[in-house]
Coordinates of C-alpha atoms in Angstrom, one line a residue:
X1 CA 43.2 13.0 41.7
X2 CA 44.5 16.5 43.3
X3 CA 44.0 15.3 46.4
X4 CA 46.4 11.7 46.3
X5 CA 48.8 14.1 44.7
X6 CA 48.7 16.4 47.4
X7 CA 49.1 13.8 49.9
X8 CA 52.0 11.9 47.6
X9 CA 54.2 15.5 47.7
X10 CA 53.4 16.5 50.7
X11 CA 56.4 16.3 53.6
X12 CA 55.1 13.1 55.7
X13 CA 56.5 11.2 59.1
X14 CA 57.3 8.0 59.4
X15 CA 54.1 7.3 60.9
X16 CA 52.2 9.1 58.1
X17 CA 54.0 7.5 55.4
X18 CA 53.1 3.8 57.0
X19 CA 49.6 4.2 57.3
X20 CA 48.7 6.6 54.0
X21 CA 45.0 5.4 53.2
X22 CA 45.1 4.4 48.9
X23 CA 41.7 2.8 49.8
X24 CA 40.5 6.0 47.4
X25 CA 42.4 5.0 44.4
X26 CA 40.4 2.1 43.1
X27 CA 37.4 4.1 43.4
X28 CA 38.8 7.3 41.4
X29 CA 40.2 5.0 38.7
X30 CA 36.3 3.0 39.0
X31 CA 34.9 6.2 38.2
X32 CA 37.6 6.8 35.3
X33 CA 36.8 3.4 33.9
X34 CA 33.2 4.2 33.8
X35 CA 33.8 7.3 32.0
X36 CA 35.7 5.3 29.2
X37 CA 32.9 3.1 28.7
X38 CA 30.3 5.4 28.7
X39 CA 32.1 7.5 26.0
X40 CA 32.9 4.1 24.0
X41 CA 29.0 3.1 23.7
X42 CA 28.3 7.0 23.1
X43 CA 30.8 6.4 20.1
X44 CA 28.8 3.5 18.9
X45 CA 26.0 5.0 18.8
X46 CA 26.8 8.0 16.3
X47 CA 25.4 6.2 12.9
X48 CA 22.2 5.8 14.1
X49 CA 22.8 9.3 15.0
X50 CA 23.5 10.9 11.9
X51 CA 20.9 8.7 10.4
X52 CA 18.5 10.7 12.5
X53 CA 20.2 14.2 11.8
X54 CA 19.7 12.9 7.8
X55 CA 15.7 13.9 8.4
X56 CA 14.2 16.9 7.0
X57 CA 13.5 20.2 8.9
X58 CA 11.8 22.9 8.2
X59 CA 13.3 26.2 7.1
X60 CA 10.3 29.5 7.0
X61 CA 11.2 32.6 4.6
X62 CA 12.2 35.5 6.2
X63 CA 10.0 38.2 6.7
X64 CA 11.6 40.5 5.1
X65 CA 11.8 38.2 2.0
X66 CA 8.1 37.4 1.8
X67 CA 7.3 41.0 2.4
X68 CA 9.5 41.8 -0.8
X69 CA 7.7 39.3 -3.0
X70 CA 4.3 39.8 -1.1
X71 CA 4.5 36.2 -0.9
X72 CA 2.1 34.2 2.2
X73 CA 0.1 31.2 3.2
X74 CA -3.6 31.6 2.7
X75 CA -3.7 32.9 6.1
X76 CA -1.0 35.4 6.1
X77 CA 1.7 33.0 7.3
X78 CA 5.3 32.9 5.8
X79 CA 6.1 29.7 3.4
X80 CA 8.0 27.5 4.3
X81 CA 10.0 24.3 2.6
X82 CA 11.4 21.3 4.3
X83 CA 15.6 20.4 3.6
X84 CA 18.0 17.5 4.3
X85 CA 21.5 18.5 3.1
X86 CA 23.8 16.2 1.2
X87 CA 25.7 13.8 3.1
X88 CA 29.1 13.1 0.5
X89 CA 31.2 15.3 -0.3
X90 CA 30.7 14.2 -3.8
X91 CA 26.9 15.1 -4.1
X92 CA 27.3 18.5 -2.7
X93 CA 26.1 20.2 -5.6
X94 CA 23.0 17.9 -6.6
X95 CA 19.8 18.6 -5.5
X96 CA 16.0 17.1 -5.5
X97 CA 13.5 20.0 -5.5
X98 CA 10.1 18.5 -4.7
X99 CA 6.3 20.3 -4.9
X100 CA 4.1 19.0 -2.0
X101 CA 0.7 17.8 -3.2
X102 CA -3.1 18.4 -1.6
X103 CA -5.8 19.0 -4.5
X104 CA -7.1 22.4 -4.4
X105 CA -10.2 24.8 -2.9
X106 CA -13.0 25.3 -5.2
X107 CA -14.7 28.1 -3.6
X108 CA -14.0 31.0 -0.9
X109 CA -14.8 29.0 1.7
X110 CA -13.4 25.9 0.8
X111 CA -10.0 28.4 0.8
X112 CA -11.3 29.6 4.6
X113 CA -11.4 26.3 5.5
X114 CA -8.5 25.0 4.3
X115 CA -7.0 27.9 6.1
X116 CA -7.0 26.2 9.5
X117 CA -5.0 23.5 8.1
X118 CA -1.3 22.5 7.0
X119 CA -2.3 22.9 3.5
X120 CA -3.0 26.5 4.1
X121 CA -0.6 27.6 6.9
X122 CA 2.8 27.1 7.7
X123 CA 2.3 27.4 11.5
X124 CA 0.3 23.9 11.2
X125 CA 3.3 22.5 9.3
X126 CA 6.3 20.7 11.9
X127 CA 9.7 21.5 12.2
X128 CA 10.8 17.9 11.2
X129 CA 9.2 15.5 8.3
X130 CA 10.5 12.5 7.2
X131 CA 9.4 11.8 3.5
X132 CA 9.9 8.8 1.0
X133 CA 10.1 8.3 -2.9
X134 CA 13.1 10.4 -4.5
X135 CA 13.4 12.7 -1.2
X136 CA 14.1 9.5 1.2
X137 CA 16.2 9.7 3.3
X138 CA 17.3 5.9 3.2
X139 CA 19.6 4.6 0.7
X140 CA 18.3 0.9 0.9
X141 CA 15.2 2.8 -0.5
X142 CA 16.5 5.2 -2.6
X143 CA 20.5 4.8 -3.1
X144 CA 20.4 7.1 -6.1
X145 CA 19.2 10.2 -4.6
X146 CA 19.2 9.7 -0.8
X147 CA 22.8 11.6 -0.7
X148 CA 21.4 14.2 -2.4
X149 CA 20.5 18.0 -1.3
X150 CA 16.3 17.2 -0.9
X151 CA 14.2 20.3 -0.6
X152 CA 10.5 19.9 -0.5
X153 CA 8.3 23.4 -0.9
X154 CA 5.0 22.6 1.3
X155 CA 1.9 24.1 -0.5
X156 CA 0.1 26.3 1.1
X157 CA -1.9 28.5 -1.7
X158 CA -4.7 26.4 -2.5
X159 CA -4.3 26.4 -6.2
X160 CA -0.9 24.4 -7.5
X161 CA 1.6 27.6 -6.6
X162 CA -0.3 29.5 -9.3
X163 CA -2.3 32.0 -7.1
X164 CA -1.4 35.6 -8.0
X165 CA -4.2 37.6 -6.4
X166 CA -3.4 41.1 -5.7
X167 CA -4.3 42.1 -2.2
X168 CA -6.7 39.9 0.0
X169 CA -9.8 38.2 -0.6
X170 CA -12.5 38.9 2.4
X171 CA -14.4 36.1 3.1
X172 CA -16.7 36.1 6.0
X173 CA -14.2 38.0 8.1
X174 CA -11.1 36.4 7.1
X175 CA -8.6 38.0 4.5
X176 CA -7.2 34.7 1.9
X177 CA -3.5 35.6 0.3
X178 CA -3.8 34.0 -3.2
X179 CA 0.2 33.6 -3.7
X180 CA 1.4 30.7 -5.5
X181 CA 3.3 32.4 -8.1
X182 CA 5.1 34.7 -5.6
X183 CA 5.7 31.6 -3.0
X184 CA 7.6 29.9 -5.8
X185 CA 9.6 32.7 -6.2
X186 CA 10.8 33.8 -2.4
X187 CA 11.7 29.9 -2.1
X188 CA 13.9 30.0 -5.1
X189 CA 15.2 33.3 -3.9
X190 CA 16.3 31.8 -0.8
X191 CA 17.8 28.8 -1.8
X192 CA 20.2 30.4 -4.5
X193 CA 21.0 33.9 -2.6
X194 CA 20.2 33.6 0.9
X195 CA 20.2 30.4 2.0
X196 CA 23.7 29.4 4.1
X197 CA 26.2 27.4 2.2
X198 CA 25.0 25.4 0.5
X199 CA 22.7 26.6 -1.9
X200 CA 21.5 26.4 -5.6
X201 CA 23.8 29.0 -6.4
X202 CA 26.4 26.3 -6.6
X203 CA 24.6 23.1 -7.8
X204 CA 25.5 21.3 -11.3
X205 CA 22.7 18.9 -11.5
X206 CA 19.2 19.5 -10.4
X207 CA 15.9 17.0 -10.2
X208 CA 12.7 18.8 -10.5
X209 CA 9.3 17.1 -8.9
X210 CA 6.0 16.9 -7.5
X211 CA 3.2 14.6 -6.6
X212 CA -0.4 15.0 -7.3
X213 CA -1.5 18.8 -7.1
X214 CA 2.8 19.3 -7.2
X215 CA 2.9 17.1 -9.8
X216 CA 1.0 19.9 -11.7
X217 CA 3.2 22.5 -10.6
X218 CA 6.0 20.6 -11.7
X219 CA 4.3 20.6 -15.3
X220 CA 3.9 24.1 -15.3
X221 CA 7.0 25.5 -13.8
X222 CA 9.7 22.9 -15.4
X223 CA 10.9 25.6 -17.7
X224 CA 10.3 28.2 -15.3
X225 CA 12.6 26.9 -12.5
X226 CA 15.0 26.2 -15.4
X227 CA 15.3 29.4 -16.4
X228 CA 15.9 30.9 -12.9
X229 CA 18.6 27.9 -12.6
X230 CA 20.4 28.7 -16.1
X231 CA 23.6 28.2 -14.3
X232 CA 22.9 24.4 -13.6
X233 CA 24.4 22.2 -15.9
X234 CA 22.2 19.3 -15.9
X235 CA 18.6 20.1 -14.9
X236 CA 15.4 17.4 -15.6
X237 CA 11.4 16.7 -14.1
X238 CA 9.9 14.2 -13.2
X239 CA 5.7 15.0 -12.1
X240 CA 4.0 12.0 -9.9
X241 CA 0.4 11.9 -10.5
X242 CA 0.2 15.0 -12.1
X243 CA -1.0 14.3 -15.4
X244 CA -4.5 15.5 -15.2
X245 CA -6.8 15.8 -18.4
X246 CA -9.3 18.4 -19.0
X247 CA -11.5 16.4 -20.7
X248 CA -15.7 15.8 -20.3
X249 CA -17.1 13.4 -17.1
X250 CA -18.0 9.9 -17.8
X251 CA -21.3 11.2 -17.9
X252 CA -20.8 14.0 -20.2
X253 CA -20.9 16.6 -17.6
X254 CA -18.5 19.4 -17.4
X255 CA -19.3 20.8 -13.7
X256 CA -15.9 19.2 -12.6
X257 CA -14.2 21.5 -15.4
X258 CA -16.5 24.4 -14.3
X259 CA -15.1 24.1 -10.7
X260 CA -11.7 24.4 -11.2
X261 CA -12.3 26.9 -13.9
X262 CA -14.2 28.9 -11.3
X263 CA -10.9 28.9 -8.7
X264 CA -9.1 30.0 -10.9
X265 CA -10.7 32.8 -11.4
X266 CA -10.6 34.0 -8.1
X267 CA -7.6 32.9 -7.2
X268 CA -6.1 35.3 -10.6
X269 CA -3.8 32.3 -11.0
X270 CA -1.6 32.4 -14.1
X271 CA 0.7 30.7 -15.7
X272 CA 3.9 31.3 -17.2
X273 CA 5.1 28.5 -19.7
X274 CA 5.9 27.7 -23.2
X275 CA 2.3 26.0 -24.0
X276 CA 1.2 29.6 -23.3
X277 CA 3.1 31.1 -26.0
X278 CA 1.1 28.4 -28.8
X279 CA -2.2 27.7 -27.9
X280 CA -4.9 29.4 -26.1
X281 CA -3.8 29.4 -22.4
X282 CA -6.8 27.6 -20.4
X283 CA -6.0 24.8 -22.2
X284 CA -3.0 24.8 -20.7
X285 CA -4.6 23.6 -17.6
X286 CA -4.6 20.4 -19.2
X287 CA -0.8 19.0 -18.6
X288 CA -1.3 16.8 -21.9
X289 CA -1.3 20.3 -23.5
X290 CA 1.9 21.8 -21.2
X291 CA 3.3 18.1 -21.6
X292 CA 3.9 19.1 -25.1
X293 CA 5.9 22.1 -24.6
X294 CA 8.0 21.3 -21.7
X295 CA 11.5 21.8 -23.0
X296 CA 13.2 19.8 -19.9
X297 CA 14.2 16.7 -19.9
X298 CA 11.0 14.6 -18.3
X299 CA 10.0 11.6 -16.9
X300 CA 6.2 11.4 -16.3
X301 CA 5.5 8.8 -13.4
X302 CA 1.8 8.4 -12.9
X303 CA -0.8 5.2 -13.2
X304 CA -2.9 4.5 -16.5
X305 CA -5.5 4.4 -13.9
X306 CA -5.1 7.0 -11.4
X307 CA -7.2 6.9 -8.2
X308 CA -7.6 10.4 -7.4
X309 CA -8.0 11.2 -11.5
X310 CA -11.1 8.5 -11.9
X311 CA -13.1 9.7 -9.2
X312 CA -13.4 12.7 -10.6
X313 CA -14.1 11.3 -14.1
X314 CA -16.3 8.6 -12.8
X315 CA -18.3 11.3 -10.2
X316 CA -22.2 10.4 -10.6
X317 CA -21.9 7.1 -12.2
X318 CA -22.0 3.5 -11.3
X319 CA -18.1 2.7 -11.6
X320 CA -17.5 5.6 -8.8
X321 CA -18.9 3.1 -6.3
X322 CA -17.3 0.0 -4.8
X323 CA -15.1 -1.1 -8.0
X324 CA -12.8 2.4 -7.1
X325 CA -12.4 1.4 -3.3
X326 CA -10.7 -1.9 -4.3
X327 CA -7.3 -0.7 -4.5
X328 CA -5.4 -3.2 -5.4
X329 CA -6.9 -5.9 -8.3
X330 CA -10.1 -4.5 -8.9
X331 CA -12.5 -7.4 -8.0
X332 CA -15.0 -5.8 -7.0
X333 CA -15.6 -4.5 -10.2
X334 CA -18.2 -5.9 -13.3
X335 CA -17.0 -6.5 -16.3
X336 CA -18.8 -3.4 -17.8
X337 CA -17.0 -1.2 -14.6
X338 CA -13.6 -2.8 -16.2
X339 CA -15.1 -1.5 -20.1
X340 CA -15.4 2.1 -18.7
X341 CA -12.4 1.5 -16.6
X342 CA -10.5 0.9 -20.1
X343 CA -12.1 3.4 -21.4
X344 CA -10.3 6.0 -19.5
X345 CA -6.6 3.4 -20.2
X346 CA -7.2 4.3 -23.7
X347 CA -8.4 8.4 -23.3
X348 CA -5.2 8.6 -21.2
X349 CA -2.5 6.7 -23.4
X350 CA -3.7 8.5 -26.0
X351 CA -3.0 12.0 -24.7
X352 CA 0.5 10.8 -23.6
X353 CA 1.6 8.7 -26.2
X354 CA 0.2 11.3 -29.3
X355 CA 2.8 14.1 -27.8
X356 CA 6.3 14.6 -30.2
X357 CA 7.6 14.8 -26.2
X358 CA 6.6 11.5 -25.1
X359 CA 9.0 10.1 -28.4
X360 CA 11.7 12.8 -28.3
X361 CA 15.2 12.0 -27.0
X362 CA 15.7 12.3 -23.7
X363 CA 12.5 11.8 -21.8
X364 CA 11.0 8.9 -20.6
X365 CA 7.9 7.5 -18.6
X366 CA 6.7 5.0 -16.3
X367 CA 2.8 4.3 -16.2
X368 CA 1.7 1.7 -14.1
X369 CA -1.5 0.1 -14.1
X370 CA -2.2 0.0 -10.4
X371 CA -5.3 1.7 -8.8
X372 CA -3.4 3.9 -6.9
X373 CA -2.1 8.0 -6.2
X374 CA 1.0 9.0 -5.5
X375 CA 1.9 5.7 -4.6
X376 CA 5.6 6.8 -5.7
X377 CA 5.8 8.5 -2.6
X378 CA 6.0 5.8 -0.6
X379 CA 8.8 3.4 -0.3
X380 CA 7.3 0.5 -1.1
X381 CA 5.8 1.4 -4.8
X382 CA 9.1 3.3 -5.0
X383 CA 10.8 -0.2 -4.8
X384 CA 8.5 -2.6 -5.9
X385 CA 6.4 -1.3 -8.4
X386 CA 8.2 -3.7 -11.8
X387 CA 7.3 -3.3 -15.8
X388 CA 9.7 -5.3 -17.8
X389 CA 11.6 -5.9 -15.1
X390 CA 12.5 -3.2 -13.5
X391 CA 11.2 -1.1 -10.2
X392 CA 10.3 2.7 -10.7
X393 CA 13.2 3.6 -8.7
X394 CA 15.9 1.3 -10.9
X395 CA 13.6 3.0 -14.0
X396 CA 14.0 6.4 -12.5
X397 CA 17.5 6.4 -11.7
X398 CA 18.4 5.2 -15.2
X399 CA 16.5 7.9 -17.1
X400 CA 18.7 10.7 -14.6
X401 CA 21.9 9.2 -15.1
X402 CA 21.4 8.8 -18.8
X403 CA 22.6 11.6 -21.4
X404 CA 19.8 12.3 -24.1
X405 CA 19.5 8.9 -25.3
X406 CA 16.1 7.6 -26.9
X407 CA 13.3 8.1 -25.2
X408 CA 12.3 4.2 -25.9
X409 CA 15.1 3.2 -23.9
X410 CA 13.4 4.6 -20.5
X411 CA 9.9 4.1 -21.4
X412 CA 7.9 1.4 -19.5
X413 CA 4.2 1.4 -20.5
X414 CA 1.5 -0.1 -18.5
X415 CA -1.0 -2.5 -19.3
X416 CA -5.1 -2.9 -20.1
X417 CA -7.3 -4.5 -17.3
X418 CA -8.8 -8.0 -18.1
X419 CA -12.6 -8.0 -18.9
X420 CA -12.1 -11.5 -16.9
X421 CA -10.7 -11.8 -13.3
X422 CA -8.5 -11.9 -12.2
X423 CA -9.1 -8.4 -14.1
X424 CA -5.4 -7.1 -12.5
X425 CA -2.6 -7.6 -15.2
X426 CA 0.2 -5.8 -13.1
X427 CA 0.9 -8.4 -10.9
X428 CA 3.2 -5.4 -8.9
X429 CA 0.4 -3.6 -8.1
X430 CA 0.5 -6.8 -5.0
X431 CA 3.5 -5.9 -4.2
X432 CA 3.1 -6.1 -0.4
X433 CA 1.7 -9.7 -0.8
X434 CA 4.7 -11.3 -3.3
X435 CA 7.5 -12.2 -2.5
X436 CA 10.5 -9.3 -3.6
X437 CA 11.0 -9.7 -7.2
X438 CA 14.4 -9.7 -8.1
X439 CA 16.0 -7.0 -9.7
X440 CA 19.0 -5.5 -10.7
X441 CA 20.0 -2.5 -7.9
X442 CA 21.0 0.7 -9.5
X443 CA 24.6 2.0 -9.0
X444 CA 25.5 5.4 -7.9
X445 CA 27.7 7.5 -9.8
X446 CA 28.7 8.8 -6.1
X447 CA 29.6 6.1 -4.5
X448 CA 30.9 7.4 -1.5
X449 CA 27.2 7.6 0.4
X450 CA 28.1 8.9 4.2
X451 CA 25.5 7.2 5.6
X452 CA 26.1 3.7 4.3
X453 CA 29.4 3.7 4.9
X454 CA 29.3 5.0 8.4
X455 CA 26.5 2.1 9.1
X456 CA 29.2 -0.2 7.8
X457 CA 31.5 0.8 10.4
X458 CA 28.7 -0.5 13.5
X459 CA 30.5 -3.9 13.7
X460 CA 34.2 -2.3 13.8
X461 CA 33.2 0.3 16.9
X462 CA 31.0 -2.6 18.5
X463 CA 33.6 -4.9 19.1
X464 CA 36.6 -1.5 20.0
X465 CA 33.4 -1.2 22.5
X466 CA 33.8 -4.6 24.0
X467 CA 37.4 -4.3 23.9
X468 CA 37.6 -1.4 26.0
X469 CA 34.7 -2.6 28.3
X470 CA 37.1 -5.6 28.6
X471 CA 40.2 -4.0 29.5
X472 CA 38.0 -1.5 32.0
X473 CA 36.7 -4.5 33.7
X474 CA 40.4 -6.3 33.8
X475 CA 41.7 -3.1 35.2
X476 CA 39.1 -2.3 38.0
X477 CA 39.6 -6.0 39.0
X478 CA 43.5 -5.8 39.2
X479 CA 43.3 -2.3 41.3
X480 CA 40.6 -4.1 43.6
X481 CA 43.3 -6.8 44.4
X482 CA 46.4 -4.5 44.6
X483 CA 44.0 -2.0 47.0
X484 CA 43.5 -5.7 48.8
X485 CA 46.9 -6.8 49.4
X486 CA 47.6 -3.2 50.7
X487 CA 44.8 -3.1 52.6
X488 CA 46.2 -6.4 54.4
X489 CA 49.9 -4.6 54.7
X490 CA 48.8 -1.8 56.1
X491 CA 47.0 -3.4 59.0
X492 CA 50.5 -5.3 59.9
X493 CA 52.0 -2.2 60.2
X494 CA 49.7 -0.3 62.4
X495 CA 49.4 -3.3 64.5
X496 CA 53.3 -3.1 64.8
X497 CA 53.4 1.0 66.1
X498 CA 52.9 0.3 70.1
X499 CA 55.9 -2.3 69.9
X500 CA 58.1 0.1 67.4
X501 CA 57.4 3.1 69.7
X502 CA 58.4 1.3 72.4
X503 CA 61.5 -0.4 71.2
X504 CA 62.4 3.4 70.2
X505 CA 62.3 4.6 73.9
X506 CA 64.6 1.9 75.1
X507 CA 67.2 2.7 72.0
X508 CA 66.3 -0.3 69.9
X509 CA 66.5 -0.3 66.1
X510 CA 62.7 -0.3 64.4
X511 CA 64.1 -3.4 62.1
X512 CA 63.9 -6.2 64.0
X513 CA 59.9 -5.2 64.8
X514 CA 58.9 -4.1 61.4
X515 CA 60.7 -6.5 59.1
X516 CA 61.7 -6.5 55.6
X517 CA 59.7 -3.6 54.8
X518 CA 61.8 -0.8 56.1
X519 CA 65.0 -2.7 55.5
X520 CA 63.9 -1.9 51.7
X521 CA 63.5 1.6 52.5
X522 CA 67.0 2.2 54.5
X523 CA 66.0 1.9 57.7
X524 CA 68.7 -0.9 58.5
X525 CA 69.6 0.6 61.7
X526 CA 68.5 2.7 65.1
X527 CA 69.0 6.3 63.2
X528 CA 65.5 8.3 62.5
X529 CA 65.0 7.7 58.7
X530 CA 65.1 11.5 56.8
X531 CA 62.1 11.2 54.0
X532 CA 63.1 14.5 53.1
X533 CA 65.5 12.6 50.9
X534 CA 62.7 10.7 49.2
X535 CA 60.9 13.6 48.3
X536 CA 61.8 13.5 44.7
X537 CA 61.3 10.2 44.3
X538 CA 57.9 10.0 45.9
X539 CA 56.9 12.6 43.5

């Protein structure tokens, strides 16, 4: 572009003015039009990426921090959690605070072992995660909570966040951190005082939970958390698969109770909760026991016939053979498997239902009856799972956005296995292989969700895409034809400079050989034309 200006201002001759090359401005104003276009489809493609930026990535505690609270992986490592920040305006101040799950180590060198991995090192852990249930990120899945702050702690103590080990544990060679209890604390540090804007030390409404081993955690430290968040106006729990029972094996052993008795031990975990304060406190290990006492709000999401749960219970006896690897309708299973299998329906309604919690205003519940862990984490059980007509999610959604109402009115209770098959009474539990049942789809009090709005806007920006491309195109075609036309012009006129020059010598005017074209120009008669004078109007 400098350069056609230079050669527009620039004092020319006659003969320069006639013959000026333009062959160059189609090609500038091709690359121009390019330039548009490529900027017009980089436009259309910022939802899908904010979408992307909408994933979770992983924040590690400062040193300095986890020094202070002495607070470290089983290796040594610095914990870590995983956030996706809210994306409305109007849900800047809500928050999902999720403990990750990943059973436990028995012995020392279980603990050694699980060292090397993610569940025992933060280093193993990647800088991005994507995760579903109440954290995703999706609000097709999850359009209560998706526009929510989501933080999720990654577990990394071996023993539910309860480890409270002073100093190290040798083990072959290689020193163990037991640090649970402080690992909970330098996260929730963090997020209220030194986390950027923002952080907890703002939020008004807060959603507690955890699946399997952090659905423990989320039993033991509901109150806990709520105490450190006394600011938040509106704080609730909801554990997944974390209502364990510490109750004798299907064979009448107790080894299984032994075990974890036995980590504990070494690990000096403790825990700090209200069941403590009533009943002896190992039999607060047993969340129908810390159930009770939980003062928060809660909404216990677990199956009547927990995978992970029957295993254990079942260890050593016939049912924990093929009938437990059918995980979806139970056919494999005889119809004395399905007695014992109800048989552990009944041991666990019982401890749930015989809590004054599991009645008292403002809690709710919903036990499925699928052969499944943690299914809640995943998007489909998160959507599809349906008792009386409503999914978890719809169920889940309801019980946060309601205000201490009766605990009946959020309560959806699973049902007792057939003794004939089809033994399956949860039809659900299929979900994958029915049809989509139809349901009602929960409404947002915050409407405003960034991310579905922006998605909304695709069509608009496609078609301003096309639009420009169109006009580009148009453009690129018209200058092609101008430059043409020119192109043809010009050679008339430097085919006509031998007879101009020498009509000049013998004192001719330049008309009569050059035509209309410098007529327009002035050049009417014999006298040298001064361009000087059309200086300013050139430029």
């Amino acid at each position: 572009g400098q350069e056609i200006f230079a050669q527009v201002a620039a004092p020319q001759t006659a003969d320069d003015r006639t013959i000026t090359d333009c062959s160059t401005m189609p090609r500038d104003s091709l690359i121009v039009n390019i330039f548009i276009c490529i900027f017009s489809l980089s436009i259309l493609a910022l939802p899908h990426t904010v979408v992307v930026a909408a994933g979770f990535h992983k924040t590690v505690l400062p040193q300095a921090l986890a020094d202070q609270y002495k607070a470290y992986c089983l290796d040594g490592s610095l914990p870590s959690y995983y956030y996706s920040p809210a994306s409305t305006a109007a849900t800047n101040n809500s928050w999902v605070i999720y403990f990750m799950g990943g059973a436990f180590c028995p012995t020392p060198d279980a603990c050694v072992n699980r060292s090397t991995t993610n569940l025992g090192s933060s280093t193993l852990i990647p800088d991005t995660y994507s995760f579903s249930g109440m954290l995703d990120s999706n609000s097709t899945v999850n359009p209560g909570f998706s526009s929510f702050h989501r933080v999720h702690i990654n577990y990394c103590d071996g023993f539910f966040f309860t480890g409270n080990r002073t100093g190290t544990l040798n083990v072959n060679g290689v020193d163990l951190h037991f640090r649970g209890r402080a690992i909970v604390e330098a996260v929730f540090q963090h997020l209220i005082h030194e986390k950027t804007s923002p952080n907890l030390s703002t939020a008004t409404e807060v959603l507690l939970g955890g699946g399997s081993a952090g659905g423990i955690a989320c039993f033991l430290y509901a109150d806990y958390v709520r105490n450190i968040l006394s600011h938040v106006p509106k704080f609730k729990a909801a554990p997944v698969s974390g209502f364990f029972l510490r109750i004798p094996e299907l064979t009448g052993s107790v080894l299984g109770n032994q075990v974890f008795d036995y980590a504990k031990t070494f690990q000096a975990a403790v825990i700090t909760t209200l069941c403590t304060n009533n009943i002896p406190k190992y039999e607060c290990w047993s969340m129908a026991s810390t159930y009770r006492y939980v003062s928060v709000p809660i909404f216990v999401i677990n199956s009547a016939y927990d995978h992970y749960a029957l295993r254990a219970w079942a260890k050593d006896s016939e049912l924990a053979g093929g009938c437990l690897n059918d995980t979806l309708d139970f056919t494999r299973c005889t119809t004395n498997q399905v007695r014992d299998l109800n048989k552990w329906y009944t041991i666990f309604k019982q401890n749930l239902t015989s809590s004054p919690k599991f009645t008292a205003n403002g809690n709710g519940a919903f036990i499925e009856s699928c052969l499944e862990h943690v299914a809640a984490e995943s998007a489909g059980p998160y959507m599809h799972y349906v008792l009386n007509d409503t999914s978890l999610r719809n169920a889940l959604w309801a019980w946060w956005e309601s205000d201490n109402q009766p605990a009946a009115s959020h309560t959806f209770m699973p049902c007792e296995l057939s003794l004939t098959a089809p033994h399956q009474c949860q039809p659900s539990c299929a979900f994958d292989m029915l049809p989509p049942a139809p349901q009602p789809t929960p409404q947002p009090t915050h409407q405003d969700d960034f991310k579905t709005r922006v998605a909304d806007y695709d069509i608009i920006v496609l078609i301003i895409c096309a639009a420009v491309a169109g006009v580009s195109i148009m453009f690129i075609g018209v200058r092609l034809w101008l430059n043409s036309l020119s192109n043809q012009d010009d050679e008339r006129v430097v085919n006509s400079q031998p007879a101009r020059r020498k009509d000049e010598e013998h004192g001719t005017a330049a008309a009569s050989s050059t035509g209309g074209r410098y007529a327009e120009l002035g050049e009417g008669n014999s006298a040298p034309f001064d361009y000087s004078e059309m200086k300013d109007t050139a430029l």
